Coordinates of C-alpha atoms and ligand atoms in Angstrom, one line a residue:
M16 CA 26.7 -9.0 -0.8
A17 CA 23.2 -10.3 -0.9
R18 CA 19.9 -8.6 -1.5
I19 CA 16.8 -9.2 0.6
I20 CA 13.6 -8.3 -1.2
Q21 CA 10.2 -8.2 0.5
N22 CA 6.9 -7.7 -1.3
Y23 CA 5.7 -5.2 1.4
E24 CA 2.1 -4.9 0.1
E25 CA 1.4 -8.6 0.5
C26 CA 2.8 -8.8 4.0
I27 CA 0.1 -10.0 6.4
G28 CA 2.0 -8.7 9.5
C29 CA 2.3 -12.1 11.2
G30 CA 5.5 -11.0 12.9
T31 CA 7.4 -14.2 12.2
C32 CA 10.3 -12.4 10.5
A33 CA 10.7 -9.9 13.3
A34 CA 10.6 -12.8 15.9
L35 CA 13.2 -14.9 14.1
C36 CA 15.4 -12.1 12.9
P37 CA 14.9 -9.0 15.1
K38 CA 18.2 -7.5 14.1
F39 CA 17.0 -7.1 10.5
W40 CA 13.2 -7.0 10.7
E41 CA 10.8 -4.7 12.5
M42 CA 7.0 -4.3 12.6
V43 CA 5.7 -1.0 11.2
E44 CA 3.6 0.9 13.7
G45 CA 0.1 1.4 12.6
E46 CA 0.4 -0.7 9.4
A47 CA 0.3 -4.3 10.7
K48 CA 3.2 -5.1 8.4
A49 CA 6.9 -5.8 8.8
R50 CA 9.9 -4.4 6.8
P51 CA 13.6 -4.9 6.7
I52 CA 15.3 -2.4 9.0
G53 CA 17.1 0.2 7.0
G54 CA 15.6 -1.1 3.8
K55 CA 14.7 1.1 0.9
K56 CA 11.2 1.0 -0.6
D57 CA 10.8 1.0 -4.4
E58 CA 7.6 3.0 -4.8
E59 CA 7.0 1.5 -8.2
T60 CA 7.0 -2.1 -7.3
G61 CA 6.1 -1.7 -3.6
E62 CA 9.1 -3.8 -2.6
Y63 CA 11.6 -3.2 0.1
E64 CA 15.2 -4.0 -0.6
L65 CA 18.1 -4.3 1.8
E66 CA 21.7 -5.2 1.1
V67 CA 23.5 -7.5 3.6
E68 CA 26.8 -9.3 3.8
E69 CA 26.8 -12.9 2.9
S70 CA 27.6 -13.6 6.6
E71 CA 24.4 -11.9 7.6
I72 CA 22.0 -14.0 5.5
G73 CA 21.5 -16.5 8.4
C74 CA 18.3 -15.6 10.2
N75 CA 17.1 -13.7 7.1
Q76 CA 17.0 -17.1 5.3
E77 CA 15.1 -18.5 8.3
A78 CA 12.6 -15.6 8.0
A79 CA 12.2 -16.2 4.2
D80 CA 11.6 -19.9 4.8
A81 CA 9.1 -19.3 7.6
C82 CA 7.1 -16.4 6.0
P83 CA 3.6 -17.9 5.6
V84 CA 3.0 -15.9 2.4
Q85 CA 6.5 -16.4 1.0
I86 CA 7.2 -12.8 0.1
I87 CA 10.8 -12.6 1.3
Q88 CA 13.4 -13.4 -1.3
I89 CA 17.2 -13.5 -1.0
R90 CA 19.2 -13.0 -4.2
Ligands
LIG10 S1 6.9 -13.3 8.0 FE1 6.2 -12.5 6.0 S2 4.0 -12.1 6.3 FE2 4.9 -12.3 8.3 S3 5.4 -10.2 9.0 FE3 7.3 -11.1 8.0 S4 7.1 -10.5 5.8 FE4 5.1 -10.2 6.7

């Protein structure tokens, strides 16, 4: 398994992650931000976390590499 972590508060809502990896990323209506679909938000850190299979990292890595504010991490 791998964890995808996103610093939600710093998302600028550019939409790149949702365009590159629509199966795993969605724009949040009314917030101008994106989040990982089905991810859980840690209210203390403000980060979203989603567990995926190693085989599902693919486009999530592309999203992480392309995010203009570099707030997506894969661990
Ligand atoms: S690519 Fe980064 S800044 Fe753009 S919507 Fe996704 S998480 Fe937010």
